[in-house]
mmCIF file of C-alpha atoms in Angstrom:
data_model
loop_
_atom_site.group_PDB
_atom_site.id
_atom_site.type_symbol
_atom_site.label_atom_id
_atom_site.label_comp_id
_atom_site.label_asym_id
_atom_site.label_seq_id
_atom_site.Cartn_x
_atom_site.Cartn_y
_atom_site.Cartn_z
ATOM 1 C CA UNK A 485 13.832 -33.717 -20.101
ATOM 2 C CA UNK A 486 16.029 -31.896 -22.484
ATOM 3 C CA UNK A 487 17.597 -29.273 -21.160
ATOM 4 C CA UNK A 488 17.233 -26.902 -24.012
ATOM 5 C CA UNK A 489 13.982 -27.179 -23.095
ATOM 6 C CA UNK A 490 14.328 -26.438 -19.706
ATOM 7 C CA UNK A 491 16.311 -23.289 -20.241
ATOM 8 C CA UNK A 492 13.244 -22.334 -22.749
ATOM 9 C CA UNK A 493 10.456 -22.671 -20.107
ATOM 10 C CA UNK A 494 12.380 -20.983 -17.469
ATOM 11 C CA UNK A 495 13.295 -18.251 -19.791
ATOM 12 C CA UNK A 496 9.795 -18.238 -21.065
ATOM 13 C CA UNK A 497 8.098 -18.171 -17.365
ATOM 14 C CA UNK A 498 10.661 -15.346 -16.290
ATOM 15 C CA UNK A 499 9.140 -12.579 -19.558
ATOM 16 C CA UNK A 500 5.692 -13.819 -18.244
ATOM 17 C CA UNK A 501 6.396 -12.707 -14.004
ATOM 18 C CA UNK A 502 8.529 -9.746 -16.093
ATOM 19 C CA UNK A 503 5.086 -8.569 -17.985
ATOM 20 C CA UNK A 504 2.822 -9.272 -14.841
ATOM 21 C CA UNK A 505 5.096 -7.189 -12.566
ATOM 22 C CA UNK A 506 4.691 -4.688 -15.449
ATOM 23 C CA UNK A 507 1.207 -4.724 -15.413
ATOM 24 C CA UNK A 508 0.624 -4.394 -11.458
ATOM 25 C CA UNK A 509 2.834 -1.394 -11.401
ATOM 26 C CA UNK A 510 1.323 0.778 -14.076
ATOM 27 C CA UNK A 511 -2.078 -0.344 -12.265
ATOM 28 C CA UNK A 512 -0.464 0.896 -9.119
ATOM 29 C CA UNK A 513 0.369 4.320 -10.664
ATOM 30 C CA UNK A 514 -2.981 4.618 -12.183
ATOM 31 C CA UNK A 515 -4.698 4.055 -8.638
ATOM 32 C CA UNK A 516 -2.737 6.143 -6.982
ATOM 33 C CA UNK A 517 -3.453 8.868 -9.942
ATOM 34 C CA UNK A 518 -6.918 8.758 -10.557
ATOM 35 C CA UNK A 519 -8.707 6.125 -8.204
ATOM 36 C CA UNK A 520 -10.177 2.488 -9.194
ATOM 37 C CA UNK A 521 -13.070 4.210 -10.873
ATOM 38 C CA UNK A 522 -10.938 6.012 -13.261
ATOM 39 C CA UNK A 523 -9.164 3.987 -13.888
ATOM 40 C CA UNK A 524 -9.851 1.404 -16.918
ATOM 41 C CA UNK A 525 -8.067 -1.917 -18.090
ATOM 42 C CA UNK A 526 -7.535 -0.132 -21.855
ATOM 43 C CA UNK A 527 -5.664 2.384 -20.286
ATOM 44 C CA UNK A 528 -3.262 -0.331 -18.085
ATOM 45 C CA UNK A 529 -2.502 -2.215 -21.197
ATOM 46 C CA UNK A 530 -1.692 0.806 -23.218
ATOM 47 C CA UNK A 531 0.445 2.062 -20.650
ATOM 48 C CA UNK A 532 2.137 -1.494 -20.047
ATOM 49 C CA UNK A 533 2.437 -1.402 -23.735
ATOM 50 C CA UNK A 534 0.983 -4.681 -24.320
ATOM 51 C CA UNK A 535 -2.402 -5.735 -25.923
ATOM 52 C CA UNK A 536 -5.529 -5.585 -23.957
ATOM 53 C CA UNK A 537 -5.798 -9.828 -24.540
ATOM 54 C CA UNK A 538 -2.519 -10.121 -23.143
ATOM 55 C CA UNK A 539 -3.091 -8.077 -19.773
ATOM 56 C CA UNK A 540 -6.432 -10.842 -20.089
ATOM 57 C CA UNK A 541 -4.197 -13.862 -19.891
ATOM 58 C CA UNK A 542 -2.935 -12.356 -16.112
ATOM 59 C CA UNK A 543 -6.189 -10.598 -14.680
ATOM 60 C CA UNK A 544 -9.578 -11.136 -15.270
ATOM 61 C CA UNK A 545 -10.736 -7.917 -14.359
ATOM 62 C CA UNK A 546 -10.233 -4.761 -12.955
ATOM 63 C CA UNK A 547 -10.914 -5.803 -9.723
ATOM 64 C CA UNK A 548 -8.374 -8.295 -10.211
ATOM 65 C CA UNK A 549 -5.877 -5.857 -11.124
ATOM 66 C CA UNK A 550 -6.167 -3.546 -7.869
ATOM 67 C CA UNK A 551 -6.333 -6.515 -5.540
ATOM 68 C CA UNK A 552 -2.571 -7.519 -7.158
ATOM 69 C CA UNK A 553 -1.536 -3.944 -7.067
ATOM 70 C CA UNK A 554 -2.962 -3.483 -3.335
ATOM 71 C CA UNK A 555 -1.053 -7.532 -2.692
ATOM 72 C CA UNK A 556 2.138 -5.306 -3.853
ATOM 73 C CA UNK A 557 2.260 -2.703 -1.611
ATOM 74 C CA UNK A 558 1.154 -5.250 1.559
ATOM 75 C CA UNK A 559 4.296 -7.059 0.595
ATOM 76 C CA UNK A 560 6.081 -3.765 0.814
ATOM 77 C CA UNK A 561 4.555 -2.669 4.310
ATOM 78 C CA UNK A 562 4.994 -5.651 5.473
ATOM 79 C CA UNK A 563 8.469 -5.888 4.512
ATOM 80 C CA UNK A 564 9.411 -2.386 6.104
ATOM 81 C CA UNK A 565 7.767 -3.552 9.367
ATOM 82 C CA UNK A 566 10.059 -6.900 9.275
ATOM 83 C CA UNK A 567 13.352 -4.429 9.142
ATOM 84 C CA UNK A 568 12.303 -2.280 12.278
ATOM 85 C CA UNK A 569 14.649 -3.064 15.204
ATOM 86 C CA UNK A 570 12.728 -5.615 17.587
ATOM 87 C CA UNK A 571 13.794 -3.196 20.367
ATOM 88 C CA UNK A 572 12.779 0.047 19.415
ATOM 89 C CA UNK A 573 10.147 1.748 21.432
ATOM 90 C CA UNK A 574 6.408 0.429 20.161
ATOM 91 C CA UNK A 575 5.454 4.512 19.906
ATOM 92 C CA UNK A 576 8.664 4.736 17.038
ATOM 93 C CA UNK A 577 8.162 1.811 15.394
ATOM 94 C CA UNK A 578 4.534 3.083 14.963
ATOM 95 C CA UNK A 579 5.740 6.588 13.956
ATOM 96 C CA UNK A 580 8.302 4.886 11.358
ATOM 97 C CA UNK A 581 5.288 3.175 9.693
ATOM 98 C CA UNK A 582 3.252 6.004 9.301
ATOM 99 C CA UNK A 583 6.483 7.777 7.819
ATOM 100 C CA UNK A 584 6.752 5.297 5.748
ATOM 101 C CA UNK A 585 3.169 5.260 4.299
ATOM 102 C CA UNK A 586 3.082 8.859 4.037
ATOM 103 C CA UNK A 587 6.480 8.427 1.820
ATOM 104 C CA UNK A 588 5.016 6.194 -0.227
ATOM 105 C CA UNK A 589 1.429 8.753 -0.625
ATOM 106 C CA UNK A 590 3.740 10.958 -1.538
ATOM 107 C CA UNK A 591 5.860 9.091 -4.199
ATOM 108 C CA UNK A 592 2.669 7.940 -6.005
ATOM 109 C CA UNK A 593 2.565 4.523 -4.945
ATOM 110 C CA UNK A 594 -0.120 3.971 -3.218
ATOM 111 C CA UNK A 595 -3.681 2.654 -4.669
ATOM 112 C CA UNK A 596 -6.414 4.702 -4.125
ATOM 113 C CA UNK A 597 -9.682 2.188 -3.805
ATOM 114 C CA UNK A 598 -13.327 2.833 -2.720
ATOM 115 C CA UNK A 599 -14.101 1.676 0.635
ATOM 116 C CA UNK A 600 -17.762 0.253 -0.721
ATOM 117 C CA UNK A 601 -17.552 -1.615 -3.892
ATOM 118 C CA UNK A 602 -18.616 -5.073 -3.538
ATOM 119 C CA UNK A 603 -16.842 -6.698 -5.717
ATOM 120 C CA UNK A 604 -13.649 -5.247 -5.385
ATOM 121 C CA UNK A 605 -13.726 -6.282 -1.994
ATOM 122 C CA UNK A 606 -14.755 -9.679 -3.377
ATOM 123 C CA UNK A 607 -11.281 -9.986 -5.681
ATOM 124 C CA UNK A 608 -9.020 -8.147 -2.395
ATOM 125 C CA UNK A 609 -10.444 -11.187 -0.051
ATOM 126 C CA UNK A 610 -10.068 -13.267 -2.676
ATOM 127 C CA UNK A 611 -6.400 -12.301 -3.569
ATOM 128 C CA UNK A 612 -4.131 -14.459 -0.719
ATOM 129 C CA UNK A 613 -1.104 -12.376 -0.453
ATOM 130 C CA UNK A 614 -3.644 -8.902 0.093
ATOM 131 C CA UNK A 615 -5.268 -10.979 3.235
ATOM 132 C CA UNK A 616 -2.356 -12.244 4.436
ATOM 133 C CA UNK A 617 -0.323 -9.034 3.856
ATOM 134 C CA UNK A 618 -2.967 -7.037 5.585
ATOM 135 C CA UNK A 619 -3.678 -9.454 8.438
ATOM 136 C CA UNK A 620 0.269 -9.300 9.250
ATOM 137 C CA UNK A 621 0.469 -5.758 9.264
ATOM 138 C CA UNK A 622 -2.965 -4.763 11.104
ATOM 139 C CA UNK A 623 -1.796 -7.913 14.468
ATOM 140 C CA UNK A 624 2.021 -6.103 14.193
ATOM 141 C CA UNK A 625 0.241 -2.419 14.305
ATOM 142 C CA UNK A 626 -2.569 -3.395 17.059
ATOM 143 C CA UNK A 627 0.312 -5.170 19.413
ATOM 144 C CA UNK A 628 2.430 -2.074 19.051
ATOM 145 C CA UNK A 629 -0.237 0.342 19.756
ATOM 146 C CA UNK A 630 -1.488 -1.891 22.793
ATOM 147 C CA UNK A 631 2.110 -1.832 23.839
ATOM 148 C CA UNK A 632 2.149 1.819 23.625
ATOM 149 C CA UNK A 633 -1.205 2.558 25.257
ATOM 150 C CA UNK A 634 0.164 0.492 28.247
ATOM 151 C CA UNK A 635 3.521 2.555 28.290
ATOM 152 C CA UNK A 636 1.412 5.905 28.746
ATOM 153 C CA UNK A 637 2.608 6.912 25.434
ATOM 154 C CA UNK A 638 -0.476 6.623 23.230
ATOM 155 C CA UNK A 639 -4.202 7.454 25.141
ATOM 156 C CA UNK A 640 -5.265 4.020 26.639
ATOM 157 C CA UNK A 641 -8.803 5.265 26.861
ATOM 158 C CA UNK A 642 -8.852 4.968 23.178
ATOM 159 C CA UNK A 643 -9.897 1.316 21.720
ATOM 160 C CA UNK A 644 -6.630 0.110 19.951
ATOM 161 C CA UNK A 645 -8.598 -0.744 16.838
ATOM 162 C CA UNK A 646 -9.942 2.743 15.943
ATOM 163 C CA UNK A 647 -6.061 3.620 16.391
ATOM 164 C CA UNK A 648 -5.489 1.222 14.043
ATOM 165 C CA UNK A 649 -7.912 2.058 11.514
ATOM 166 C CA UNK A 650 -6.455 5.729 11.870
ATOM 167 C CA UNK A 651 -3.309 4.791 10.731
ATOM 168 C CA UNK A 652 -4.734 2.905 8.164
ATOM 169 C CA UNK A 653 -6.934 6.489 7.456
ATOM 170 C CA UNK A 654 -3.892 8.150 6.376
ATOM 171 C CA UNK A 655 -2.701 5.675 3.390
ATOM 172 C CA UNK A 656 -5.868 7.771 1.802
ATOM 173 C CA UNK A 657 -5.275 11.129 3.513
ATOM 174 C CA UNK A 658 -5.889 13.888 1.192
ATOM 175 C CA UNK A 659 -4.609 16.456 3.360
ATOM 176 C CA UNK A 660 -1.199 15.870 1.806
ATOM 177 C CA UNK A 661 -2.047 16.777 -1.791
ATOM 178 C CA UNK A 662 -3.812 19.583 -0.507
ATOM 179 C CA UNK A 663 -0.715 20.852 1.441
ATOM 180 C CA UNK A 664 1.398 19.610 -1.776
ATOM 181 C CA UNK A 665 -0.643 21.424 -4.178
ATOM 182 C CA UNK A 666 -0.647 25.061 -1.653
ATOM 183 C CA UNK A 667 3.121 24.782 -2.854
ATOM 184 C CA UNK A 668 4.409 26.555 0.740
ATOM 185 C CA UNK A 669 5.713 22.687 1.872
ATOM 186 C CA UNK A 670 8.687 20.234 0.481
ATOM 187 C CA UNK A 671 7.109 16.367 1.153
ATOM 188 C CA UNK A 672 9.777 16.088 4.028
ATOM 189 C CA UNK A 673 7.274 19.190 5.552
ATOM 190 C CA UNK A 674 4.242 17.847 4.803
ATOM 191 C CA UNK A 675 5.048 14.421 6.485
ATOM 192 C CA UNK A 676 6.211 15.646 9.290
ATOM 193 C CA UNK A 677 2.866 18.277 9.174
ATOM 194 C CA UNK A 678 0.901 15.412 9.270
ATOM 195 C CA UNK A 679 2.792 13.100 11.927
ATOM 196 C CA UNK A 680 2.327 16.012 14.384
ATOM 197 C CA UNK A 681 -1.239 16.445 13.887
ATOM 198 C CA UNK A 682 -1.581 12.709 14.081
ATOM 199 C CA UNK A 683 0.385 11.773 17.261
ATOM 200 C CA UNK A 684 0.731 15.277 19.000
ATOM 201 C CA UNK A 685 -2.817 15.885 18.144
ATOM 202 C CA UNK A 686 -3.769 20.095 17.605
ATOM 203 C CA UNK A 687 -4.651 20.721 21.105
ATOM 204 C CA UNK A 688 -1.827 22.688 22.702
ATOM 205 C CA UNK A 689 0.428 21.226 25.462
#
């Protein structure tokens, strides 16, 4: 193979993963703005500032597009979880997540997507790193919140998935706009607001 070549593929491949990464983060900031339905493929490729046929020649559809955008920020949970010490307390490496996804709420990072839209969910099951991403993070969550339950410092009586799914709840909370948009709290406030209510709960002690 000659080398010059070589160099020109590699340099060639790198703009194309440059462009795609591109892509899945003004997606990401569009989802997180207006929601999936909002949202259109014009309006990515606009933003991107490439043509409409070249966002094409990376993702076939919308639903493409939010399943690689959702893939991103699985990589990024995912990655946080990896960092937590091993031997940390279950109940504050669950706390440290939901910091962290409230953080990321917050910064405008995080897709908003329907719940019941068939084919999106089609193109998220579909998309490898998404299922594999979420299927890390949901077995590292449930075995902390087990853990915790057994330690007396979550309620056992509660099943350990709707925990879970809780957690999960709050990566779509819209109690922090609301609190964002009163204009009384900094984001520090609101997420610590909204740790409280989640692991303290609003009964008084």
């Amino acid at each position: 193979m000659n080398p010059d070549n070589a160099v020109r593929t590699s340099f060639k491949q790198q703009m194309l993963q440059a462009r795609e990464e591109a892509i899945i983060q003004t997606a990401n900031r569009l989802l997180a703005e207006k929601g999936f339905e909002a949202m259109t493929v014009d309006e990515v490729a606009l933003q991107a500032g490439i043509a409409k046929a070249s966002l094409y020649k990376h993702f076939a559809s919308k639903e493409e597009l939010a399943a690689a955008a959702t893939a991103r920020v699985m990589r990024r949970a995912r990655d946080f979880i990896r960092a937590l010490p091993e031997q940390a307390p279950p109940l504050d490496k669950l706390r440290a997540v939901l910091r962290w996804t409230l953080e990321v709420k917050l910064a405008g990072d995080m897709p908003s997507l329907p719940s019941r839209n068939s084919t999106l969910r089609t193109a998220l099951i579909g998309n490898q790193d998404c299922m594999e991403g979420w299927m890390e993070v949901s077995d590292r969550l449930r075995a902390w919140i087990e853990a915790a339950q057994a330690a007396g410092a979550l309620n056992p009586a509660l099943p350990a998935v709707a925990v879970l799914y809780t957690f999960f709840a709050r990566a779509c909370d819209p109690a922090l706009e609301f609190l964002r948009i009163g204009g009384r709290y900094q984001d520090e406030q609101i997420v610590t607001l909204v740790l409280s209510t989640c692991f303290e709960g609003l009964n008084t002690r």
